[in-house]
Amino acid sequence: MSAESPEPASAEEQKEMEDKVISPEKVEEAKLKARYPHLGQKPGGSDFLRKRLQKGQKYFDSGDYNMAKAKMKNKQLPTATPDKTEVTGDHIPTPQDLPQRKPSLVASKLAG
Amino acid sequence: MAGAGGGGNDIQWCFSQVKGAVDDDVAEADIISTVEFNHSGELLATGDKGGRVVIFQQEQENKTKSHSRGEYNVYSTFQSHEPEFDYLKSLEIEEKINKIRWLPQKNAAQFLLSTNDKTIKLWKISERDKRPEGYNLKEEDGRYRDPTTVTTLRVPVFRPMDLMVEASPRRIFANAHTYHINSISINSDYETYLSADDLRINLWHLEITDRSFNIVDIKPANMEELTEVITATEFHPNSCSTFVYSSSKGTIRLCDMRASALCDRHSKLFEEPEDPSNRSFFSEIISSISDVKFSHSGRYMMTRDYLSVKIWDLNMENRPVETYQVHEYLRSKLCSLYENDCIFDKFECCWNGSDSVVMTGSYNNFFRMFDRNTKRDITLEASRENNKPRTVLKPRKVCASGKRKKDEISVDSLDFNKKILHTAWHPKENIIAVATTNNLYIFQDKVN
């Protein structure tokens, strides 16, 4: 309500206020960008789609594993830290690191 | 209240049954991933994350129990898919059943298709209520008799036995999908079916497992240019050459297989124009269509995106004819829903038998119904608290902002871990199956 404020600024402020009133989405977007300033320039774009396409990928190179096992016959193989969920990179995975995929032999509780 | 259509009486939904464990500690394998009635509604199939299928059968109507329809009891259960590891691609293949689709019944046996991320299987479910007895060369327990001890001959006969329901895999349709299968749909010709993954749609013949035709391929030559994936597909219920597929960008394409062998060029493109000034980071994500279903009549199709359900008239491509807000109050929570990944939840939707009411799930174990004729909607809750049979469910209300009234629940109190993603409506009756994380609820309308 200040008569002193320059015209352009108050028009911008007004638009911002309008945005907040009109679009809760834009408010949420601002929140997100504040928390994650480096979030992808392309909204919901390729990165997120590619991640979706790659679901289920786990990396285990039997060659690496066997080479390492041969070289370090008497030494302990470097193992993953207990909370590591992805087995990749310079850590040499062991069968223990890969989650056991046993078929479900238990009957469904819906049938109980 | 959701209307029944005839007589102007509103439906009163009552609890009927609940299946599954009571305990809060849910094993991942028990998470229900799909629910589907068969064409007559007599059978109800569920699939779970552990690769198991459980089929319930409605018991014959009991004349003494005229106040309720038959209950659903376990008919058959089997392990449909098992976890696999693709060593060549270093890919873990989950056994989770993504979809089940029933074939119409042609003979005494029942058939269904079930699929995980990579492989579709045709299962035959058959009953055995007789067994042969009186073999000459075998004892009753199966051991072979010494032929020299046989002095007389008899004709084996069939004798009744306790009903046994057997499930056996009749066809395995494998190795046709590089990406994860999200839908299967059986054609009205009852001979072919579609399977869709993120980038491709294949056409199969139910009898042939060693080949399939690729009919849609949206994979870009350069994967860096990927902007859109296929999210769901369905054959038209009556026109055997027509199918639709939805995308992560909120569009639906209708294709006619008679136009060309590869249906990359759509016959119709359904897209609602967006106001560019309203665009935000979340716009595309929440416009992604998680389910598409044709009406039984074939005249309309319904799509579900994160916040709404839209009904489209196949004759009008430029906008839906009806839009229903499922949980608009979540629009001001999108930031946290993005952080906890809930914004990527894939809700399904379904039509009632007469196409007059549509239903979809929400959070806090709430589910919503929209009556297309009366334009009224209702929110109900799947909870064990209301589990006395024939108790009418009380409508629920979420308070978006401001003063919360008694019996309302505020948005911030909603439990986003309790999501109803899968619901199904009996093809003929007002019986619905609603899946919470690990329980299956069956509700019926009040029968007086």
Coordinates of C-alpha atoms in Angstrom, one line a residue, chain B residues 1 8 11 31 36 68 88-89 92 96 102 140 224 226 294 299 304 319 347 434:
Chain B
M1 CA -23.3 -41.3 -2.8
G8 CA -32.6 -43.2 -8.5
I11 CA -26.0 -47.4 -3.4
I31 CA 2.0 -56.8 -1.3
E36 CA -9.2 -58.8 -11.6
S68 CA -26.3 -61.1 0.8
L88 CA 23.9 -61.3 -19.5
K89 CA 22.4 -57.9 -18.8
E92 CA 17.3 -58.7 -11.7
K96 CA 5.9 -59.5 -9.0
W102 CA -8.9 -63.6 -17.8
E140 CA -4.6 -98.2 -5.8
E224 CA 19.3 -39.2 -24.9
L226 CA 13.9 -40.1 -24.8
F294 CA -12.3 -48.6 -22.1
R299 CA -17.8 -45.6 -26.6
R304 CA -6.1 -42.0 -14.4
R319 CA -10.3 -32.8 -24.4
F347 CA -3.2 -45.8 -9.4
V434 CA -10.4 -53.2 -3.1

